[in-house]
Amino acid sequence: MKSLLIFSLTAMAATALAQENVQKQTETINLPTIQVLSDKQEEVLKTPGAITVVNKENLRETRPVSAQDAVKKTAGANVIEAEGIAYIGMRGLSPDGSRKVLLLEDGAPLALGPYIDSSAYYAPIIERMERIDIRKGSSSLAFGPSTIGGVINFITKNPTKDHGNAVTLTGGSRDYKELLIEGSSVRNDSGLLVNLFAKDGNGSRDNTHFNTRDVLLKYGGALSDKSYVGIKLSHYKSEAELTYLGLTQKLYDQDAYQNPAENDVLYITRYEMDLTYDYQIDGRSRFSTLFYVNQTMRDWWRQDFSKNASGDITMAGTNKGRNRTFDVAGIDTRYFLNWNAGEISNDLQVGLRLHTEDMRNVEVKGATATARSGVIDVDDKRYADAQALYAENTLNFEKWTITPGVRVESYRQSRMIYRKSSADFNQGSENRNTEYLGGLGTTYQLAAQQYVFAGIHQGFSPPRVQDAIDNNGQAVDLDAERSVNVELGYRSASDNLHLEAALFQLDFSNQLIQATESGGAATGLTNGGKTLHQGLELAVRYIPEIHRSMFIDLNATYMPVAKFNSTRIIGGADREGNRLPYAPEYMVNTAVGYKRQDWLASLQYSFVSEQYADAENTVEGSVDGMRGVLPSYGLFHLTGEYQATQDLTLELSGRNLADTTYISSRAPQGIFPGMRRTFYVGLRSAF
């Protein structure tokens, strides 16, 4: 019924689009939204913390194949590749499920359950985006939860006249096929956008076929000269042969791209609606409100298996379905005021967010390897609701800005287990917590478009409900995850050089170390104790004065410290001082490109130094493939574009040109290779 509603609305929108197309104006309608970063460069330069803006031109120059691939080029970001799932870690934080980073789309949360389980099993398609705003250490007060590693806001395209209508056909390696239909119209003070997307193909490993469909509808505009409204409807459906089962060392050495789990399938269906409203009270104050609601069905059927001591995997004739339904709703209201205290200009932000969510978890034992029904083994329901209030005030002096802020976040988590081990159980519990966070940021203008910034902010991240309340329905003694994030940096922008350099430190009084299946090694979450992350990030974009058509990009991270900073007994030994898992010391992304009016070419290189897969810092690869070093690797990529006519464009991209075989992850259950050499060719027709 919901799918029919979405597609009916899309059909009506397409009809309206055709009728309005002849009357549309020349402008773009920017629908109201909750912003992570301003869209004004001068305000972005004055942000008191490290940031990255991936704009429309950056996306065109690199042609990322996924949302996580687009983020991968950000200084500080460590990304694990997985089709349709975002595994993003920042500044040495675990990339497992992107749990330490808040992912948003147009200001609304993307996680299936931000307080129940913030794992990013869903990632939006990059083809519907026009920009990505990334804010790191200074983001923990205006947004939440789970912002210790920062906030990533994917911004969808807005209605526009210029080449707003287009059809793009793309083909690629391993039977890849993609269709993107974009329709856009602007009429007077309102605009309409329709995006229809479909892709089908096979991943780098055997038995990794995927099929994705996505529909996006946006409409809105001015109600009056002071009020603006927008609505966004979206439907996503994916069927992908994804598995938790990686390779043992023996199997990886035989064939890195084999996959014995030929019957594992992940089904995701998602519906979402956002309503936005902006009201300009006067020239100095305004309200902005976002109401969001979404439902996600995530069914994952995985075949049972066993491993032996020599590294063989035997697939069983049974499976298990881990099937979950998430319902999320919330309202986020913000008030902005420019006011004066004597001769000091102030910019005040006050925000209130009310949020609720629940998740039904049903685990089913299947009698065959391909079963889609069976005996209910586990049945439980998880709830969370949260109230958050924040306030920030920026004092603007001649060259200085000083921004103190505070956030109060109160949340309740509960779990009721109706069935476990195939028998009725009916036990549950709940936890209530309130967190008080503070922060201070500042900038100093050295010269025109040159700023020094610094900040110190507290961050926290709630545990998942399944970790806070165990499988017996009992509350677990699991401390909140808390950190103090410090930054010091420099930022400048000119016609030919954009530069940002930042020193950062994340000092955790307690970091929850992921030990879930997807985190590898064991099960459950555990208190990791004190941890310390220290490093340097550098982001440069240079356009040579003598060659304005050329561009050079560099994003680099050096993180000498990412360690357990207190007593940590694992395997009978104290691991204090050990390096944290999945925290490479060096990461580099570079691009050299050339752009003319009708063509573009860009060569990119990315490097990731070696990483440990476990807290013990095991060097040799274990038989099961789950422990051992992930060796360093470097990859070359290529992007090209040729505009044959004003309305016809040929697109080309190649990933991993040298066909380097490398280990992307040893979690959840063994070795996962990175993407092998892949080519894409597309044809875009605008009208």
Coordinates of N, CA and C in Angstrom, one line a residue, residues 326-525:
F326 N 11.9 -1.1 11.7 CA 12.2 0.1 12.5 C 11.2 1.2 12.1
D327 N 10.6 1.9 13.1 CA 9.8 3.0 12.9 C 10.3 4.2 13.7
V328 N 10.6 5.3 13.0 CA 11.2 6.5 13.6 C 10.4 7.7 13.3
A329 N 10.3 8.6 14.2 CA 9.6 9.9 14.0 C 10.2 11.0 14.9
G330 N 10.2 12.2 14.5 CA 10.7 13.3 15.3 C 10.4 14.6 14.8
I331 N 10.6 15.6 15.6 CA 10.5 17.0 15.2 C 11.7 17.8 15.7
D332 N 12.3 18.6 14.9 CA 13.5 19.4 15.2 C 13.2 20.8 14.9
T333 N 13.1 21.7 15.9 CA 12.8 23.1 15.8 C 13.9 23.9 16.2
R334 N 14.3 24.9 15.4 CA 15.4 25.8 15.8 C 15.0 27.3 15.6
Y335 N 15.5 28.1 16.5 CA 15.3 29.5 16.5 C 16.6 30.2 16.3
F336 N 16.7 31.2 15.4 CA 17.9 31.9 15.1 C 17.6 33.4 15.3
L337 N 18.6 34.0 16.1 CA 18.4 35.5 16.4 C 19.7 36.2 16.3
N338 N 19.8 37.2 15.6 CA 20.9 38.2 15.6 C 20.5 39.3 16.5
W339 N 21.4 39.5 17.6 CA 21.0 40.5 18.5 C 22.3 41.2 19.0
N340 N 22.2 42.4 19.6 CA 23.3 43.2 20.0 C 23.4 43.3 21.5
A341 N 24.6 43.2 22.0 CA 24.8 43.5 23.5 C 25.8 44.6 23.5
G342 N 25.3 45.8 23.6 CA 26.1 47.0 23.4 C 26.6 47.1 22.0
E343 N 27.9 47.1 21.7 CA 28.5 47.1 20.4 C 28.8 45.8 19.9
I344 N 28.5 44.7 20.6 CA 28.9 43.4 20.2 C 27.7 42.7 19.6
S345 N 27.9 42.3 18.3 CA 26.9 41.5 17.6 C 26.9 40.1 18.0
N346 N 25.7 39.5 18.2 CA 25.6 38.1 18.6 C 24.7 37.3 17.7
D347 N 25.0 36.1 17.5 CA 24.2 35.2 16.7 C 23.8 34.0 17.6
L348 N 22.5 33.9 18.0 CA 22.0 32.9 18.9 C 21.3 31.8 18.2
Q349 N 21.5 30.6 18.5 CA 20.8 29.4 18.1 C 20.2 28.7 19.3
V350 N 19.0 28.4 19.3 CA 18.3 27.6 20.3 C 17.5 26.5 19.6
G351 N 17.7 25.2 20.0 CA 17.0 24.1 19.3 C 16.4 23.2 20.3
L352 N 15.3 22.6 19.9 CA 14.6 21.6 20.6 C 14.3 20.4 19.7
R353 N 14.6 19.2 20.1 CA 14.2 18.0 19.3 C 13.6 17.0 20.1
L354 N 12.4 16.5 19.6 CA 11.7 15.4 20.2 C 11.7 14.2 19.3
H355 N 12.0 13.1 19.8 CA 12.3 11.9 18.9 C 11.8 10.6 19.6
T356 N 11.2 9.8 18.7 CA 10.8 8.5 19.2 C 11.0 7.4 18.2
E357 N 11.3 6.2 18.6 CA 11.5 5.1 17.7 C 11.3 3.7 18.3
D358 N 11.0 2.7 17.5 CA 10.9 1.4 18.0 C 11.3 0.4 17.0
M359 N 11.7 -0.8 17.4 CA 12.2 -1.8 16.5 C 11.7 -3.2 16.9
R360 N 11.1 -3.9 16.0 CA 10.7 -5.3 16.2 C 11.7 -6.2 15.6
N361 N 12.3 -7.1 16.5 CA 13.3 -8.0 16.1 C 12.8 -9.4 16.1
V362 N 12.8 -10.1 15.0 CA 12.4 -11.5 15.0 C 13.5 -12.3 14.3
E363 N 13.9 -13.3 15.0 CA 14.9 -14.2 14.4 C 14.2 -15.6 14.1
V364 N 14.4 -16.0 12.9 CA 13.7 -17.2 12.4 C 14.6 -18.3 12.0
K365 N 14.5 -19.5 12.5 CA 15.3 -20.7 12.0 C 14.6 -21.3 10.8
G366 N 15.4 -21.3 9.7 CA 14.9 -21.9 8.5 C 15.3 -23.3 8.3
A367 N 14.5 -24.1 7.7 CA 14.8 -25.6 7.6 C 15.7 -25.9 6.4
T368 N 15.8 -24.9 5.5 CA 16.7 -25.1 4.3 C 17.6 -23.9 4.2
A369 N 18.5 -24.0 3.2 CA 19.5 -22.9 3.0 C 18.9 -21.7 2.4
T370 N 17.7 -21.9 1.8 CA 17.1 -20.7 1.1 C 15.7 -20.4 1.7
A371 N 15.4 -20.9 2.9 CA 14.1 -20.7 3.5 C 13.9 -19.2 3.7
R372 N 12.6 -18.8 3.7 CA 12.2 -17.4 4.0 C 11.1 -17.5 5.1
S373 N 11.0 -18.6 5.8 CA 10.1 -18.7 6.9 C 10.6 -19.9 7.7
G374 N 10.0 -20.0 9.0 CA 10.4 -21.1 9.8 C 10.0 -21.0 11.2
V375 N 10.8 -21.5 12.2 CA 10.4 -21.5 13.6 C 11.0 -20.2 14.2
I376 N 10.1 -19.4 14.9 CA 10.6 -18.2 15.5 C 11.4 -18.5 16.7
D377 N 12.7 -18.2 16.7 CA 13.6 -18.5 17.8 C 13.7 -17.3 18.8
V378 N 13.7 -16.1 18.3 CA 13.8 -14.9 19.1 C 12.7 -13.9 18.6
D379 N 12.1 -13.2 19.6 CA 11.1 -12.2 19.3 C 11.2 -11.1 20.4
D380 N 11.6 -10.0 20.0 CA 11.7 -8.9 21.1 C 11.4 -7.6 20.4
K381 N 11.0 -6.6 21.3 CA 10.7 -5.3 20.8 C 11.5 -4.3 21.6
R382 N 12.1 -3.3 20.9 CA 13.0 -2.3 21.5 C 12.4 -0.9 21.3
Y383 N 12.5 -0.1 22.3 CA 11.9 1.2 22.2 C 13.0 2.3 22.7
A384 N 12.8 3.4 22.2 CA 13.6 4.6 22.6 C 12.9 5.9 22.4
D385 N 13.0 6.8 23.3 CA 12.5 8.1 23.0 C 13.5 9.1 23.6
A386 N 13.6 10.3 23.1 CA 14.7 11.2 23.5 C 14.2 12.7 23.3
Q387 N 14.7 13.5 24.2 CA 14.4 14.9 24.2 C 15.8 15.6 24.3
A388 N 16.0 16.5 23.4 CA 17.3 17.2 23.4 C 17.0 18.7 23.2
L389 N 17.8 19.5 24.0 CA 17.8 21.0 24.0 C 19.2 21.5 23.9
Y390 N 19.4 22.4 22.9 CA 20.8 23.0 22.8 C 20.7 24.5 22.6
A391 N 21.7 25.1 23.0 CA 21.8 26.6 22.8 C 23.3 26.9 22.5
E392 N 23.5 27.7 21.5 CA 24.8 28.3 21.1 C 24.7 29.8 20.8
N393 N 25.7 30.5 21.3 CA 25.7 32.0 21.0 C 27.1 32.4 20.5
T394 N 27.1 33.0 19.3 CA 28.4 33.4 18.8 C 28.5 34.9 19.0
L395 N 29.6 35.3 19.7 CA 29.9 36.7 19.9 C 30.8 37.1 18.8
N396 N 30.5 38.2 18.0 CA 31.2 38.6 16.9 C 32.0 39.9 17.2
F397 N 33.3 39.8 17.3 CA 34.1 41.0 17.5 C 34.7 41.4 16.2
E398 N 35.6 42.3 16.1 CA 36.1 42.8 14.9 C 36.8 41.6 14.1
K399 N 37.7 40.9 14.8 CA 38.4 39.8 14.2 C 38.1 38.4 14.8
W400 N 37.6 38.5 16.0 CA 37.3 37.3 16.8 C 35.8 36.9 16.7
T401 N 35.6 35.6 16.8 CA 34.3 35.1 17.1 C 34.5 34.1 18.3
I402 N 33.6 34.1 19.2 CA 33.6 33.2 20.4 C 32.3 32.5 20.5
T403 N 32.2 31.2 20.5 CA 30.9 30.5 20.5 C 30.9 29.5 21.7
P404 N 30.3 29.9 22.8 CA 30.0 28.9 23.8 C 28.7 28.2 23.5
G405 N 28.5 27.0 24.0 CA 27.3 26.2 23.8 C 27.1 25.1 24.8
V406 N 25.8 24.7 24.9 CA 25.5 23.6 25.8 C 24.4 22.8 25.2
R407 N 24.4 21.5 25.5 CA 23.3 20.6 25.0 C 22.9 19.6 26.2
V408 N 21.7 19.5 26.3 CA 21.1 18.5 27.3 C 20.3 17.5 26.5
E409 N 20.7 16.2 26.7 CA 20.0 15.2 26.0 C 19.5 14.1 27.0
S410 N 18.2 13.9 27.0 CA 17.6 12.9 27.9 C 17.0 11.8 27.1
Y411 N 17.3 10.6 27.4 CA 16.8 9.5 26.6 C 16.4 8.3 27.4
R412 N 15.4 7.5 26.9 CA 15.0 6.3 27.6 C 15.1 5.2 26.6
Q413 N 15.7 4.0 27.0 CA 15.7 2.9 26.2 C 15.1 1.7 26.9
S414 N 14.3 0.9 26.2 CA 13.7 -0.3 26.9 C 13.7 -1.4 25.9
R415 N 13.5 -2.6 26.5 CA 13.5 -3.8 25.7 C 12.6 -4.8 26.3
M416 N 11.7 -5.4 25.5 CA 10.9 -6.5 26.0 C 11.1 -7.7 25.2
I417 N 11.5 -8.8 25.8 CA 11.8 -10.1 25.1 C 10.7 -11.0 25.3
Y418 N 9.9 -11.2 24.2 CA 8.8 -12.1 24.2 C 9.2 -13.6 24.1
R419 N 10.2 -13.8 23.3 CA 10.6 -15.2 23.0 C 12.1 -15.3 22.9
K420 N 12.7 -16.3 23.4 CA 14.1 -16.6 23.2 C 14.4 -18.1 23.3
S421 N 15.3 -18.5 22.5 CA 15.7 -20.0 22.4 C 14.4 -20.8 22.1
S422 N 13.6 -20.2 21.2 CA 12.4 -20.9 20.7 C 11.4 -21.2 21.7
A423 N 11.4 -20.4 22.9 CA 10.4 -20.6 23.9 C 10.0 -19.3 24.4
D424 N 8.7 -19.2 25.0 CA 8.2 -18.0 25.5 C 9.1 -17.5 26.7
F425 N 9.3 -16.2 26.8 CA 10.2 -15.6 27.8 C 9.6 -14.5 28.6
N426 N 9.1 -13.4 27.9 CA 8.4 -12.3 28.5 C 9.0 -11.6 29.6
Q427 N 10.2 -11.2 29.4 CA 11.0 -10.4 30.4 C 11.6 -9.1 29.7
G428 N 11.7 -8.1 30.5 CA 12.3 -6.9 29.9 C 12.8 -5.9 30.9
S429 N 13.3 -4.8 30.5 CA 13.8 -3.8 31.4 C 14.0 -2.5 30.6
E430 N 14.3 -1.4 31.3 CA 14.5 -0.1 30.7 C 15.6 0.7 31.4
N431 N 16.2 1.6 30.6 CA 17.3 2.5 31.1 C 16.9 3.9 30.8
R432 N 17.2 4.8 31.8 CA 17.0 6.2 31.5 C 18.3 6.9 31.8
N433 N 18.6 7.9 30.9 CA 19.9 8.6 31.1 C 19.7 10.1 30.6
T434 N 20.4 11.0 31.3 CA 20.5 12.4 30.9 C 21.9 12.8 30.8
E435 N 22.3 13.4 29.7 CA 23.7 13.8 29.4 C 23.7 15.3 29.3
Y436 N 24.7 15.9 29.9 CA 24.9 17.4 29.9 C 26.3 17.6 29.2
L437 N 26.2 18.3 28.1 CA 27.4 18.6 27.3 C 27.7 20.0 27.1
G438 N 28.9 20.4 27.1 CA 29.3 21.8 26.9 C 30.4 21.9 25.9
G439 N 30.6 23.1 25.4 CA 31.7 23.3 24.4 C 31.9 24.8 24.2
L440 N 33.1 25.0 23.6 CA 33.5 26.4 23.4 C 34.4 26.4 22.1
G441 N 34.0 27.2 21.1 CA 34.7 27.4 19.9 C 35.1 28.8 19.6
T442 N 36.2 29.0 18.9 CA 36.6 30.4 18.5 C 37.3 30.4 17.2
T443 N 37.2 31.6 16.5 CA 37.9 31.8 15.3 C 38.6 33.2 15.4
Y444 N 39.7 33.3 14.7 CA 40.4 34.6 14.6 C 40.8 34.9 13.1
Q445 N 40.4 36.0 12.6 CA 40.7 36.4 11.2 C 42.1 36.9 11.1
L446 N 43.0 36.2 10.4 CA 44.4 36.7 10.2 C 44.4 37.7 9.1
A447 N 43.7 37.5 8.1 CA 43.6 38.4 6.9 C 42.3 38.0 6.1
A448 N 42.1 38.7 5.0 CA 40.9 38.4 4.2 C 40.9 36.9 3.9
Q449 N 39.8 36.3 4.3 CA 39.5 34.8 4.0 C 40.6 33.9 4.6
Q450 N 41.2 34.3 5.7 CA 42.1 33.5 6.4 C 41.8 33.5 7.9
Y451 N 41.6 32.3 8.4 CA 41.1 32.2 9.8 C 41.9 31.1 10.5
V452 N 42.1 31.3 11.8 CA 42.6 30.3 12.8 C 41.3 29.9 13.6
F453 N 41.2 28.6 13.8 CA 40.0 28.2 14.6 C 40.5 27.2 15.7
A454 N 39.7 27.2 16.8 CA 40.0 26.3 17.9 C 38.7 25.9 18.6
G455 N 38.7 24.8 19.3 CA 37.5 24.4 20.0 C 37.7 23.3 20.9
I456 N 36.9 23.2 22.0 CA 36.9 22.1 22.9 C 35.4 21.8 23.2
H457 N 35.1 20.5 22.9 CA 33.7 20.1 23.0 C 33.6 18.7 23.6
Q458 N 32.5 18.5 24.5 CA 32.2 17.2 25.0 C 31.4 16.5 24.0
G459 N 31.6 15.2 23.9 CA 30.8 14.3 23.1 C 30.3 13.1 23.8
F460 N 29.2 12.5 23.4 CA 28.7 11.3 24.0 C 28.0 10.5 22.9
S461 N 27.9 9.2 23.1 CA 27.2 8.3 22.3 C 26.5 7.2 23.1
P462 N 25.2 7.1 22.9 CA 24.5 6.1 23.7 C 24.8 4.7 23.2
P463 N 24.8 3.7 24.1 CA 24.9 2.3 23.6 C 23.6 1.8 22.9
R464 N 23.8 0.8 22.1 CA 22.6 0.2 21.5 C 21.7 -0.4 22.6
V465 N 20.4 -0.5 22.3 CA 19.5 -1.1 23.3 C 19.9 -2.6 23.6
Q466 N 20.3 -3.3 22.6 CA 20.7 -4.7 22.8 C 21.9 -4.9 23.6
D467 N 22.7 -3.8 23.7 CA 23.9 -3.9 24.6 C 23.6 -3.3 26.0
A468 N 22.7 -2.4 26.0 CA 22.4 -1.8 27.3 C 21.4 -2.7 28.1
I469 N 20.6 -3.5 27.4 CA 19.7 -4.5 28.0 C 20.0 -5.8 27.4
D470 N 20.5 -6.8 28.1 CA 21.0 -8.1 27.5 C 19.9 -9.0 27.1
N471 N 20.3 -10.2 26.6 CA 19.3 -11.1 26.1 C 18.5 -11.8 27.1
N472 N 18.8 -11.5 28.4 CA 18.0 -12.0 29.5 C 17.0 -10.9 30.0
G473 N 17.0 -9.8 29.3 CA 16.1 -8.7 29.6 C 16.6 -7.9 30.8
Q474 N 17.9 -8.0 31.2 CA 18.5 -7.3 32.3 C 19.3 -6.1 31.9
A475 N 19.3 -5.0 32.6 CA 20.1 -3.9 32.3 C 21.6 -4.2 32.6
V476 N 22.4 -3.8 31.7 CA 23.9 -4.1 31.8 C 24.6 -2.9 32.3
D477 N 25.6 -3.2 33.1 CA 26.4 -2.1 33.7 C 27.4 -1.6 32.6
L478 N 26.8 -0.8 31.7 CA 27.6 -0.3 30.6 C 27.6 1.2 30.7
D479 N 28.8 1.8 30.9 CA 28.9 3.2 31.0 C 28.6 3.9 29.7
A480 N 28.2 5.2 29.8 CA 28.0 6.0 28.6 C 29.3 6.2 28.0
E481 N 29.3 6.4 26.7 CA 30.5 6.7 25.9 C 30.7 8.2 25.9
R482 N 31.8 8.6 26.5 CA 32.1 10.1 26.6 C 33.5 10.4 26.2
S483 N 33.6 11.6 25.6 CA 34.9 12.1 25.1 C 35.0 13.6 25.2
V484 N 36.2 14.1 25.2 CA 36.5 15.5 25.1 C 37.3 15.7 23.8
N485 N 36.7 16.5 22.9 CA 37.3 16.7 21.6 C 37.9 18.0 21.5
V486 N 39.2 18.1 21.1 CA 39.9 19.4 21.0 C 40.4 19.5 19.6
E487 N 40.3 20.7 19.0 CA 40.8 21.0 17.7 C 41.6 22.4 17.7
L488 N 42.6 22.4 16.8 CA 43.3 23.7 16.6 C 43.6 23.7 15.1
G489 N 43.2 24.7 14.3 CA 43.4 24.6 12.9 C 43.5 26.0 12.2
Y490 N 43.7 25.9 10.9 CA 43.9 27.1 10.0 C 43.1 26.8 8.8
R491 N 42.4 27.8 8.3 CA 41.6 27.7 7.1 C 41.7 28.9 6.2
S492 N 41.8 28.8 4.9 CA 41.9 29.9 4.0 C 41.2 29.6 2.7
A493 N 40.8 30.6 2.0 CA 40.2 30.4 0.7 C 40.6 31.6 -0.2
S494 N 41.1 31.3 -1.4 CA 41.3 32.3 -2.4 C 40.9 31.8 -3.8
D495 N 41.1 32.6 -4.8 CA 40.7 32.1 -6.1 C 41.4 30.8 -6.6
N496 N 42.6 30.6 -6.2 CA 43.4 29.5 -6.6 C 43.8 28.5 -5.5
L497 N 43.5 28.8 -4.3 CA 44.0 27.9 -3.2 C 43.0 27.9 -2.1
H498 N 42.5 26.7 -1.8 CA 41.7 26.4 -0.6 C 42.5 25.5 0.3
L499 N 42.6 25.8 1.6 CA 43.5 25.0 2.5 C 42.8 25.0 3.9
E500 N 42.9 23.8 4.4 CA 42.5 23.6 5.9 C 43.5 22.6 6.5
A501 N 44.0 23.0 7.6 CA 44.9 22.1 8.4 C 44.4 22.1 9.8
A502 N 44.3 20.9 10.5 CA 43.8 20.8 11.8 C 44.5 19.8 12.6
L503 N 44.9 20.2 13.8 CA 45.3 19.2 14.9 C 44.1 18.8 15.7
F504 N 44.0 17.5 16.0 CA 42.8 17.1 16.7 C 43.2 16.1 17.8
Q505 N 42.4 16.1 18.9 CA 42.6 15.1 19.9 C 41.2 14.7 20.4
L506 N 41.0 13.4 20.5 CA 39.8 12.8 21.1 C 40.2 12.1 22.3
D507 N 39.8 12.5 23.5 CA 40.2 11.9 24.8 C 39.0 11.3 25.4
F508 N 38.9 10.0 25.4 CA 37.8 9.3 25.9 C 38.0 8.9 27.3
S509 N 37.0 9.3 28.2 CA 37.0 8.7 29.5 C 36.6 7.3 29.5
N510 N 35.7 6.9 28.5 CA 35.3 5.6 28.3 C 34.8 5.4 26.9
Q511 N 35.5 4.6 26.1 CA 35.1 4.3 24.8 C 34.5 2.8 24.7
L512 N 33.3 2.7 24.2 CA 32.7 1.4 24.1 C 33.3 0.7 22.9
I513 N 34.0 -0.4 23.1 CA 34.7 -1.1 22.0 C 33.7 -2.1 21.4
Q514 N 33.5 -2.0 20.1 CA 32.6 -2.8 19.5 C 33.1 -4.3 19.5
A515 N 32.3 -5.2 19.9 CA 32.7 -6.6 19.8 C 31.5 -7.4 19.3
T516 N 30.7 -6.7 18.5 CA 29.5 -7.4 17.9 C 30.0 -8.3 16.7
E517 N 29.1 -9.0 16.1 CA 29.5 -9.8 15.0 C 30.1 -8.9 13.9
S518 N 29.5 -7.8 13.6 CA 30.0 -6.9 12.6 C 31.2 -6.2 13.0
G519 N 31.5 -6.2 14.3 CA 32.8 -5.6 14.7 C 33.9 -6.6 14.8
G520 N 33.5 -7.9 14.6 CA 34.5 -9.0 14.6 C 34.8 -9.5 16.0
A521 N 35.5 -10.6 16.1 CA 36.1 -11.2 17.3 C 35.0 -11.8 18.2
A522 N 34.2 -11.0 18.9 CA 33.3 -11.6 19.9 C 31.9 -11.1 19.7
T523 N 31.1 -11.1 20.8 CA 29.8 -10.6 20.8 C 29.6 -9.6 21.9
G524 N 28.6 -8.7 21.7 CA 28.3 -7.7 22.7 C 29.2 -6.5 22.7
L525 N 28.9 -5.5 23.5 CA 29.7 -4.3 23.7 C 30.4 -4.4 25.0

